[in-house]
Amino acid sequence: MISKIIDHICDLHRVLVANVCCPLIYRFLTSTVDRSTEILHLEIVPSGARFTFGGASAGNNTESNTPVTLYIDNPIHFCWLMILDRKIGLGEAYMAGDWRAEPNPIELLKLLIRAKKQTTPYNSSLTTLQRTSRRLIQIISGLVTYIQHRIKDNTVSQSARNIREHYDLGNDMFSLFLDSSMTYSCAIFKDPSISAKTINYDNLHKAQIKKIDSLLTMLDLNSEDHVLEIGCGWGSCAIRGVQQSGCRWTGLTISREQLEWARNKVDEANLNQRINLKYQDYRLTKGIFTKIISIEMIEAVGQAFLPQYFQIISDRLTSGGTAVLQAIICPDIYYDRYCRSSDFIKKYIFPGGHMPSIGAITTSLPTDLTMTRITHIGRHYATTLEYWYNSYTRIQVWIIKIDEGSLLCKEYFLKCMDVTREGYHLSWLLPKLPSSVAVLLLSLLSALCKRSH
């Protein structure tokens, strides 16, 4: 009896794969890849079905593009997740082990991005009933995901929980792929076009130090300054800034793992008299500072809290002072749609995370703060991520010790490579007027000036 039930289940599985999953996957890849110059090989493993898509002209089997093979090991679950939401579903299916790619998943993602620019949307190949059914499922799924994201809004109490989900996975894990300075943000390379595979990892450290030095140059520090760092990470910027200028430095973090590491590094550098690192939300800090710096922390602020974030910068910054920020941004043209939806990074990598646009930043500034210059350094982020991704073999060792953390890192690498190829990363300077003109470098490097009263 049991064997018959198992046989029926196996038969049903084969029918679903052959008559539902294979056609869906075939239709999706046909509309996505087939009219492009890319070439993608597909194997649906349970059925043994094999297909080749693309090659409208030259194809992608060239020195600059790598041929890609997609293996789908669990087509039923893969299709279900992709129907719910392709943006999140592809990453969720990867997490579940539903698919793999050769030579690696990054090459598949890059191929899909290139092909997307050359082909018609997937929905155009569906019937009206199919489009309506698919849209209804996506609306329900999107509503659930949106509510999940809104629940993680960055209030003072929720921010600490959001940060713990990502940064408190363990310093040992982050040390496996970050450089020795433990800098977890876009570096600035001498030549970002050179592949990270051909350079030793000492160059990543040099590039991170170059980025830190660029930000410190924008701050124009001297021994009389008192700097507030919102989101001090593992302390590398604080230590280098004080070593170079002799200033005083107050750093804030809501990650206890980071705080413990950073305080130990400050002790080793004998800078306890100049550097004060606190476990404190930026909204609760007091005092007036001559300079403020915040490196890729604004993404943890949240859309609703952007005006408050900049008002606090203004409140904490002395008249005529300067703030320097580095941020990952969303292009203004996509920002409204981005705000209405959730995505893989918001759901799994940075809970409560939000990439502001330049327009959103500008409209959030209080009247006494003026953004002076912006420089885009997105190409440098792609290279930074390539370095981190190429450390993945070391991270795999950590899977034994921290399964969820290893998955988060894996997903972060995969999706961020997608984002940096299509998106922007910025650094900017915000002086409180009047102030000397600041230099901008982008992830976005940006400067704000506060007007003198």
Short mmCIF file of C-alpha atoms in Angstrom, two decimals:
data_model
loop_
_atom_site.label_atom_id
_atom_site.label_comp_id
_atom_site.label_asym_id
_atom_site.label_seq_id
_atom_site.Cartn_x
_atom_site.Cartn_y
_atom_site.Cartn_z
CA MET A 1 0.00 0.00 0.00
CA ILE A 2 2.72 2.44 1.00
CA SER A 3 4.77 1.55 -2.07
CA LYS A 4 1.77 2.30 -4.31
CA ILE A 5 1.30 5.69 -2.66
CA ILE A 6 4.98 6.44 -3.21
CA ASP A 7 4.67 5.34 -6.86
CA HIS A 8 1.66 7.64 -7.35
CA ILE A 9 3.55 10.55 -5.79
CA CYS A 10 6.53 9.89 -8.07
CA ASP A 11 4.22 9.72 -11.09
CA LEU A 12 2.58 12.99 -10.09
CA HIS A 13 6.00 14.58 -9.66
CA ARG A 14 7.06 13.47 -13.14
CA VAL A 15 3.81 14.78 -14.64
CA LEU A 16 4.18 18.15 -12.94
CA VAL A 17 7.80 18.50 -14.02
CA ALA A 18 7.12 17.47 -17.62
CA ASN A 19 3.80 19.23 -18.20
CA VAL A 20 3.94 22.26 -15.93
CA CYS A 21 7.48 23.13 -14.86
CA CYS A 22 9.34 22.47 -18.10
CA PRO A 23 6.95 24.62 -20.20
CA LEU A 24 7.01 27.44 -17.64
CA ILE A 25 10.80 27.48 -17.39
CA TYR A 26 11.13 27.16 -21.16
CA ARG A 27 8.73 30.07 -21.78
CA PHE A 28 10.49 32.26 -19.22
CA LEU A 29 13.99 31.66 -20.61
CA THR A 30 12.77 31.92 -24.21
CA SER A 31 11.36 35.38 -23.58
CA THR A 32 14.34 36.40 -21.44
CA VAL A 33 17.29 35.04 -23.40
CA ASP A 34 16.27 33.56 -26.74
CA ARG A 35 16.20 36.80 -28.75
CA SER A 36 19.44 38.06 -27.26
CA THR A 37 23.02 37.45 -28.33
CA GLU A 38 23.64 35.46 -25.14
CA ILE A 39 23.81 31.67 -25.04
CA LEU A 40 22.41 29.80 -22.05
CA HIS A 41 22.35 26.02 -21.67
CA LEU A 42 19.60 24.61 -19.43
CA GLU A 43 19.28 21.17 -17.87
CA ILE A 44 16.20 20.25 -15.82
CA VAL A 45 17.85 17.49 -13.85
CA PRO A 46 14.91 15.30 -12.70
CA SER A 47 13.55 14.91 -16.23
CA GLY A 48 16.85 15.04 -18.07
CA ALA A 49 15.44 17.71 -20.39
CA ARG A 50 18.08 19.92 -22.03
CA PHE A 51 17.63 23.19 -23.92
CA THR A 52 19.79 25.94 -25.37
CA PHE A 53 18.59 29.53 -25.51
CA GLY A 54 19.85 32.66 -27.23
CA GLY A 55 22.56 33.09 -29.80
CA ALA A 56 20.61 35.57 -31.92
CA SER A 57 23.93 36.63 -33.42
CA ALA A 58 27.45 36.25 -32.03
CA GLY A 59 26.56 34.64 -28.68
CA ASN A 60 28.41 34.91 -25.44
CA ASN A 61 31.10 32.28 -25.93
CA THR A 62 33.84 34.84 -26.33
CA GLU A 63 36.89 35.89 -24.37
CA SER A 64 34.88 38.56 -22.56
CA ASN A 65 31.75 36.49 -21.83
CA THR A 66 31.66 33.03 -20.30
CA PRO A 67 29.28 30.29 -21.52
CA VAL A 68 26.76 29.49 -18.78
CA THR A 69 24.85 26.32 -17.93
CA LEU A 70 21.86 26.43 -15.57
CA TYR A 71 20.98 23.24 -13.71
CA ILE A 72 17.54 23.12 -12.07
CA ASP A 73 17.49 20.33 -9.50
CA ASN A 74 14.07 21.04 -7.97
CA PRO A 75 11.90 22.45 -10.77
CA ILE A 76 8.57 22.40 -8.88
CA HIS A 77 9.80 24.52 -5.98
CA PHE A 78 11.84 26.70 -8.36
CA CYS A 79 8.75 27.48 -10.44
CA TRP A 80 6.62 28.23 -7.41
CA LEU A 81 9.12 30.74 -6.03
CA MET A 82 9.61 32.37 -9.42
CA ILE A 83 5.84 32.71 -9.91
CA LEU A 84 5.51 34.41 -6.52
CA ASP A 85 8.21 36.97 -7.26
CA ARG A 86 11.07 36.65 -9.72
CA LYS A 87 13.16 39.34 -7.98
CA ILE A 88 13.15 37.52 -4.66
CA GLY A 89 12.32 34.06 -5.99
CA LEU A 90 15.56 33.49 -7.84
CA GLY A 91 17.57 34.14 -4.68
CA GLU A 92 15.20 32.10 -2.51
CA ALA A 93 15.43 29.20 -4.94
CA TYR A 94 19.22 29.41 -4.78
CA MET A 95 19.09 29.36 -0.97
CA ALA A 96 16.87 26.27 -1.13
CA GLY A 97 19.32 24.49 -3.43
CA ASP A 98 16.84 24.44 -6.32
CA TRP A 99 19.39 25.59 -8.91
CA ARG A 100 23.10 25.91 -9.58
CA ALA A 101 25.12 27.29 -12.44
CA GLU A 102 28.44 26.69 -14.15
CA PRO A 103 30.93 28.28 -14.02
CA ASN A 104 29.20 30.09 -11.12
CA PRO A 105 25.92 31.86 -10.22
CA ILE A 106 27.40 35.31 -10.79
CA GLU A 107 27.97 34.59 -14.48
CA LEU A 108 24.33 33.50 -14.77
CA LEU A 109 23.10 36.71 -13.16
CA LYS A 110 25.29 38.83 -15.42
CA LEU A 111 24.02 36.94 -18.46
CA LEU A 112 20.38 37.51 -17.46
CA ILE A 113 21.03 41.22 -16.93
CA ARG A 114 22.68 41.58 -20.34
CA ALA A 115 19.93 39.56 -22.03
CA LYS A 116 17.17 41.57 -20.35
CA LYS A 117 18.27 44.67 -22.22
CA GLN A 118 17.85 42.89 -25.57
CA THR A 119 14.53 41.04 -25.20
CA THR A 120 10.83 41.63 -24.62
CA PRO A 121 9.32 41.19 -21.16
CA TYR A 122 8.25 37.73 -20.02
CA ASN A 123 4.61 38.84 -19.59
CA SER A 124 4.31 39.61 -23.32
CA SER A 125 4.45 35.87 -24.11
CA LEU A 126 1.57 34.97 -21.74
CA THR A 127 -2.16 34.76 -22.43
CA THR A 128 -4.53 37.20 -20.72
CA LEU A 129 -5.65 34.53 -18.24
CA GLN A 130 -2.06 33.56 -17.45
CA ARG A 131 -1.06 37.19 -16.93
CA THR A 132 -4.08 37.84 -14.69
CA SER A 133 -3.49 34.73 -12.56
CA ARG A 134 0.19 35.43 -12.25
CA ARG A 135 -0.45 39.07 -11.36
CA LEU A 136 -2.95 38.08 -8.63
CA ILE A 137 -0.45 35.69 -7.03
CA GLN A 138 2.27 38.35 -7.20
CA ILE A 139 0.02 41.00 -5.62
CA ILE A 140 -0.74 38.73 -2.66
CA SER A 141 2.90 37.70 -2.32
CA GLY A 142 4.09 41.29 -2.68
CA LEU A 143 1.64 42.47 -0.02
CA VAL A 144 2.90 39.86 2.44
CA THR A 145 6.53 40.73 1.71
CA TYR A 146 5.82 44.47 1.98
CA ILE A 147 4.16 44.00 5.37
CA GLN A 148 7.14 41.93 6.52
CA HIS A 149 9.44 44.77 5.51
CA ARG A 150 7.30 47.46 7.14
CA ILE A 151 7.27 45.51 10.40
CA LYS A 152 11.04 45.97 10.41
CA ASP A 153 10.86 49.78 10.17
CA ASN A 154 13.87 51.34 11.84
CA THR A 155 12.48 52.61 15.10
CA VAL A 156 15.05 52.83 17.90
CA SER A 157 14.14 49.40 19.27
CA GLN A 158 13.66 47.69 15.89
CA SER A 159 16.91 49.09 14.47
CA ALA A 160 18.91 47.19 17.08
CA ARG A 161 17.12 43.95 16.16
CA ASN A 162 17.68 44.56 12.44
CA ILE A 163 21.39 45.18 12.97
CA ARG A 164 21.75 42.06 15.10
CA GLU A 165 20.29 39.96 12.27
CA HIS A 166 23.15 40.97 9.99
CA TYR A 167 26.18 42.28 11.88
CA ASP A 168 26.03 40.05 14.94
CA LEU A 169 26.50 36.87 12.92
CA GLY A 170 30.06 36.85 14.26
CA ASN A 171 33.26 38.82 13.76
CA ASP A 172 35.06 35.61 12.80
CA MET A 173 32.75 35.13 9.84
CA PHE A 174 33.17 38.68 8.54
CA SER A 175 36.94 38.43 8.94
CA LEU A 176 36.93 35.57 6.43
CA PHE A 177 36.12 37.87 3.50
CA LEU A 178 36.89 41.44 4.62
CA ASP A 179 40.39 42.92 4.50
CA SER A 180 42.48 43.25 7.65
CA SER A 181 40.98 46.68 8.44
CA MET A 182 37.50 45.04 8.62
CA THR A 183 36.07 47.76 6.37
CA TYR A 184 32.63 46.68 5.14
CA SER A 185 31.98 49.26 2.43
CA CYS A 186 33.05 50.23 -1.07
CA ALA A 187 36.80 50.58 -1.53
CA ILE A 188 38.53 52.88 -4.02
CA PHE A 189 40.98 51.11 -6.32
CA LYS A 190 43.74 52.57 -8.41
CA ASP A 191 42.18 50.78 -11.40
CA PRO A 192 38.72 49.28 -10.68
CA SER A 193 38.60 47.61 -14.10
CA ILE A 194 41.28 45.07 -13.16
CA SER A 195 39.75 41.74 -12.13
CA ALA A 196 40.07 40.87 -8.46
CA LYS A 197 41.07 37.36 -9.49
CA THR A 198 44.42 38.64 -10.73
CA ILE A 199 45.39 40.74 -7.68
CA ASN A 200 46.44 39.63 -4.21
CA TYR A 201 44.23 40.63 -1.32
CA ASP A 202 46.72 43.15 -0.01
CA ASN A 203 45.35 45.39 -2.76
CA LEU A 204 41.87 45.27 -1.23
CA HIS A 205 43.33 46.55 2.04
CA LYS A 206 45.18 49.33 0.22
CA ALA A 207 41.97 50.27 -1.61
CA GLN A 208 40.01 50.42 1.64
CA ILE A 209 42.66 52.62 3.24
CA LYS A 210 42.60 54.84 0.16
CA LYS A 211 38.83 55.22 0.57
CA ILE A 212 39.16 56.04 4.27
CA ASP A 213 41.90 58.57 3.53
CA SER A 214 39.72 60.17 0.85
CA LEU A 215 36.90 60.63 3.35
CA LEU A 216 39.29 61.99 5.98
CA THR A 217 40.67 64.46 3.44
CA MET A 218 37.12 65.64 2.81
CA LEU A 219 36.67 66.16 6.56
CA ASP A 220 39.88 68.26 6.70
CA LEU A 221 40.64 67.23 10.29
CA ASN A 222 42.87 68.97 12.80
CA SER A 223 43.77 68.29 16.43
CA GLU A 224 41.00 70.61 17.70
CA ASP A 225 38.21 68.69 15.98
CA HIS A 226 35.72 66.45 17.73
CA VAL A 227 34.28 63.97 15.23
CA LEU A 228 31.01 62.06 15.51
CA GLU A 229 30.90 58.83 13.49
CA ILE A 230 27.40 57.47 12.99
CA GLY A 231 27.89 53.75 12.46
CA CYS A 232 31.54 53.22 13.39
CA GLY A 233 31.71 49.59 12.26
CA TRP A 234 34.85 47.79 13.39
CA GLY A 235 36.64 51.07 14.11
CA SER A 236 39.07 51.37 11.19
CA CYS A 237 38.09 54.93 10.20
CA ALA A 238 38.17 56.19 13.80
CA ILE A 239 41.64 54.79 14.45
CA ARG A 240 43.12 56.11 11.22
CA GLY A 241 41.48 59.52 11.61
CA VAL A 242 42.86 60.03 15.11
CA GLN A 243 46.29 58.70 14.20
CA GLN A 244 46.54 61.20 11.35
CA SER A 245 45.13 64.29 13.05
CA GLY A 246 45.17 63.85 16.82
CA CYS A 247 41.47 64.81 16.97
CA ARG A 248 38.88 63.44 19.39
CA TRP A 249 36.46 60.86 18.02
CA THR A 250 33.10 59.56 19.21
CA GLY A 251 31.81 56.49 17.40
CA LEU A 252 28.30 55.01 17.60
CA THR A 253 27.18 51.47 16.81
CA ILE A 254 24.24 49.25 17.75
CA SER A 255 26.14 46.03 17.05
CA ARG A 256 27.68 44.58 20.20
CA GLU A 257 29.92 42.29 18.14
CA GLN A 258 31.37 45.27 16.27
CA LEU A 259 31.74 47.31 19.45
CA GLU A 260 33.75 44.62 21.22
CA TRP A 261 36.10 44.21 18.24
CA ALA A 262 36.51 47.97 17.70
CA ARG A 263 37.25 48.68 21.35
CA ASN A 264 39.94 46.00 21.36
CA LYS A 265 41.53 47.61 18.30
CA VAL A 266 41.45 51.03 19.97
CA ASP A 267 43.16 49.49 23.02
CA GLU A 268 45.85 47.95 20.81
CA ALA A 269 46.47 51.36 19.19
CA ASN A 270 46.69 53.07 22.63
CA LEU A 271 44.03 55.60 21.59
CA ASN A 272 41.59 55.24 24.49
CA GLN A 273 42.12 58.86 25.49
CA ARG A 274 41.07 60.14 22.05
CA ILE A 275 38.45 57.60 20.88
CA ASN A 276 35.17 56.90 22.66
CA LEU A 277 33.07 54.13 21.11
CA LYS A 278 29.50 53.71 22.34
CA TYR A 279 26.64 51.27 22.00
CA GLN A 280 24.05 53.91 21.14
CA ASP A 281 21.45 54.72 18.50
CA TYR A 282 22.30 57.92 16.62
CA ARG A 283 18.95 59.40 17.62
CA LEU A 284 19.89 59.26 21.30
CA THR A 285 23.31 60.91 21.15
CA LYS A 286 23.91 64.37 22.63
CA GLY A 287 26.50 67.10 22.21
CA ILE A 288 27.93 69.28 19.45
CA PHE A 289 30.65 68.13 17.04
CA THR A 290 32.83 70.00 14.58
CA LYS A 291 32.73 67.16 12.03
CA ILE A 292 30.43 64.20 11.34
CA ILE A 293 31.12 61.12 9.23
CA SER A 294 28.86 58.21 8.31
CA ILE A 295 30.03 55.43 5.99
CA GLU A 296 27.31 53.32 4.36
CA MET A 297 25.06 53.64 7.39
CA ILE A 298 22.28 55.66 5.77
CA GLU A 299 20.98 52.44 4.18
CA ALA A 300 19.94 51.35 7.71
CA VAL A 301 17.98 54.55 8.36
CA GLY A 302 14.79 53.77 6.44
CA GLN A 303 12.70 55.96 4.14
CA ALA A 304 10.43 57.33 6.86
CA PHE A 305 13.38 58.36 9.02
CA LEU A 306 15.52 60.17 6.43
CA PRO A 307 14.38 63.71 7.45
CA GLN A 308 15.01 62.86 11.11
CA TYR A 309 18.47 61.47 10.26
CA PHE A 310 19.56 64.68 8.55
CA GLN A 311 17.96 66.86 11.20
CA ILE A 312 20.01 65.04 13.83
CA ILE A 313 23.15 65.60 11.77
CA SER A 314 22.28 69.30 11.68
CA ASP A 315 21.52 69.38 15.42
CA ARG A 316 24.80 67.67 16.33
CA LEU A 317 26.95 69.67 13.88
CA THR A 318 28.45 73.00 14.88
CA SER A 319 27.71 76.09 12.79
CA GLY A 320 29.94 76.06 9.71
CA GLY A 321 30.81 72.40 10.30
CA THR A 322 31.13 69.62 7.73
CA ALA A 323 29.57 66.17 7.47
CA VAL A 324 30.85 63.51 5.07
CA LEU A 325 28.69 60.57 4.06
CA GLN A 326 29.12 57.50 1.90
CA ALA A 327 25.98 55.75 0.68
CA ILE A 328 24.53 53.20 -1.69
CA ILE A 329 21.72 54.87 -3.59
CA CYS A 330 18.81 53.97 -5.84
CA PRO A 331 18.49 55.90 -9.12
CA ASP A 332 15.73 58.50 -8.88
CA ILE A 333 13.95 57.05 -11.91
CA TYR A 334 13.32 53.77 -10.04
CA TYR A 335 12.91 55.16 -6.54
CA ASP A 336 9.11 55.34 -6.27
CA ARG A 337 8.73 51.76 -7.47
CA TYR A 338 11.55 50.65 -5.18
CA CYS A 339 9.83 52.24 -2.17
CA ARG A 340 6.56 50.45 -2.92
CA SER A 341 8.13 47.02 -3.06
CA SER A 342 10.43 44.73 -1.17
CA ASP A 343 13.36 42.81 -2.59
CA PHE A 344 15.91 40.16 -1.75
CA ILE A 345 18.30 42.48 0.07
CA LYS A 346 15.54 44.05 2.18
CA LYS A 347 14.10 40.66 3.11
CA TYR A 348 17.21 38.59 3.75
CA ILE A 349 20.42 40.63 3.82
CA PHE A 350 19.66 43.95 5.52
CA PRO A 351 16.30 43.72 7.31
CA GLY A 352 14.76 47.18 7.35
CA GLY A 353 17.30 48.38 4.80
CA HIS A 354 16.51 51.16 2.34
CA MET A 355 18.60 52.71 -0.42
CA PRO A 356 17.73 56.41 -0.73
CA SER A 357 17.88 58.29 -4.01
CA ILE A 358 19.67 61.59 -4.48
CA GLY A 359 16.28 63.26 -4.80
CA ALA A 360 15.08 61.71 -1.54
CA ILE A 361 18.24 62.88 0.21
CA THR A 362 17.92 66.40 -1.17
CA THR A 363 14.29 66.77 -0.08
CA SER A 364 15.14 65.41 3.38
CA LEU A 365 17.81 68.01 4.13
CA PRO A 366 16.97 70.74 6.67
CA THR A 367 17.38 74.29 5.38
CA ASP A 368 20.75 74.83 7.06
CA LEU A 369 22.39 71.82 5.37
CA THR A 370 23.57 72.03 1.77
CA MET A 371 24.93 69.21 -0.36
CA THR A 372 27.95 70.54 -2.22
CA ARG A 373 29.28 67.78 -4.46
CA ILE A 374 28.59 64.17 -5.43
CA THR A 375 30.89 61.62 -7.04
CA HIS A 376 29.80 58.16 -8.21
CA ILE A 377 32.18 55.27 -7.55
CA GLY A 378 29.94 52.34 -8.45
CA ARG A 379 32.63 50.68 -10.57
CA HIS A 380 34.78 50.41 -7.46
CA TYR A 381 31.98 48.63 -5.63
CA ALA A 382 31.78 45.94 -8.30
CA THR A 383 35.49 45.26 -7.79
CA THR A 384 35.13 45.33 -4.00
CA LEU A 385 32.35 42.76 -4.19
CA GLU A 386 34.40 40.62 -6.53
CA TYR A 387 37.12 40.44 -3.89
CA TRP A 388 34.60 39.46 -1.24
CA TYR A 389 32.98 36.89 -3.51
CA ASN A 390 36.32 35.30 -4.33
CA SER A 391 36.75 34.62 -0.62
CA TYR A 392 33.68 32.40 -0.76
CA THR A 393 35.68 29.19 -0.50
CA ARG A 394 36.86 30.33 2.93
CA ILE A 395 33.31 31.22 3.91
CA GLN A 396 32.17 27.70 3.00
CA VAL A 397 34.31 26.39 5.84
CA TRP A 398 32.21 28.55 8.16
CA ILE A 399 28.99 26.86 7.02
CA ILE A 400 29.72 24.10 9.52
CA LYS A 401 29.63 26.64 12.36
CA ILE A 402 26.97 29.14 11.29
CA ASP A 403 24.58 27.98 8.61
CA GLU A 404 22.29 31.01 8.47
CA GLY A 405 25.20 33.43 8.38
CA SER A 406 26.87 31.61 5.52
CA LEU A 407 23.65 31.70 3.53
CA LEU A 408 23.23 35.41 4.15
CA CYS A 409 26.72 36.10 2.90
CA LYS A 410 26.23 33.90 -0.13
CA GLU A 411 23.01 35.68 -1.02
CA TYR A 412 24.58 39.08 -0.38
CA PHE A 413 27.40 38.42 -2.84
CA LEU A 414 25.06 37.13 -5.53
CA LYS A 415 22.50 39.90 -5.34
CA CYS A 416 24.93 42.75 -4.77
CA MET A 417 26.80 41.85 -7.93
CA ASP A 418 23.44 42.31 -9.67
CA VAL A 419 22.82 45.66 -7.95
CA THR A 420 26.24 47.16 -8.62
CA ARG A 421 26.09 46.38 -12.32
CA GLU A 422 22.71 48.12 -12.68
CA GLY A 423 22.69 50.59 -9.79
CA TYR A 424 24.74 53.34 -8.23
CA HIS A 425 26.91 53.79 -5.19
CA LEU A 426 27.76 57.23 -3.90
CA SER A 427 29.82 59.30 -1.52
CA TRP A 428 29.07 62.89 -0.68
CA LEU A 429 30.03 65.80 1.53
CA LEU A 430 27.55 67.87 3.53
CA PRO A 431 29.05 71.09 4.90
CA LYS A 432 27.06 73.37 7.19
CA LEU A 433 27.29 76.72 5.46
CA PRO A 434 29.56 78.53 5.10
CA SER A 435 32.32 76.01 4.58
CA SER A 436 35.13 75.27 2.20
CA VAL A 437 34.07 73.25 -0.84
CA ALA A 438 34.33 69.54 -0.14
CA VAL A 439 35.68 66.92 -2.49
CA LEU A 440 33.37 64.09 -3.54
CA LEU A 441 34.45 60.70 -4.56
CA LEU A 442 30.85 58.03 -5.19
CA SER A 443 29.85 54.78 -3.66
CA LEU A 444 28.35 58.22 -3.26
CA LEU A 445 31.01 60.30 -1.46
CA SER A 446 29.15 63.49 -0.48
CA ALA A 447 29.61 66.59 1.63
CA LEU A 448 27.13 68.67 3.59
CA CYS A 449 27.82 72.15 4.88
CA LYS A 450 25.93 73.78 7.75
CA ARG A 451 25.15 77.45 7.43
CA SER A 452 26.69 79.73 10.04
CA HIS A 453 24.19 81.61 12.17
#
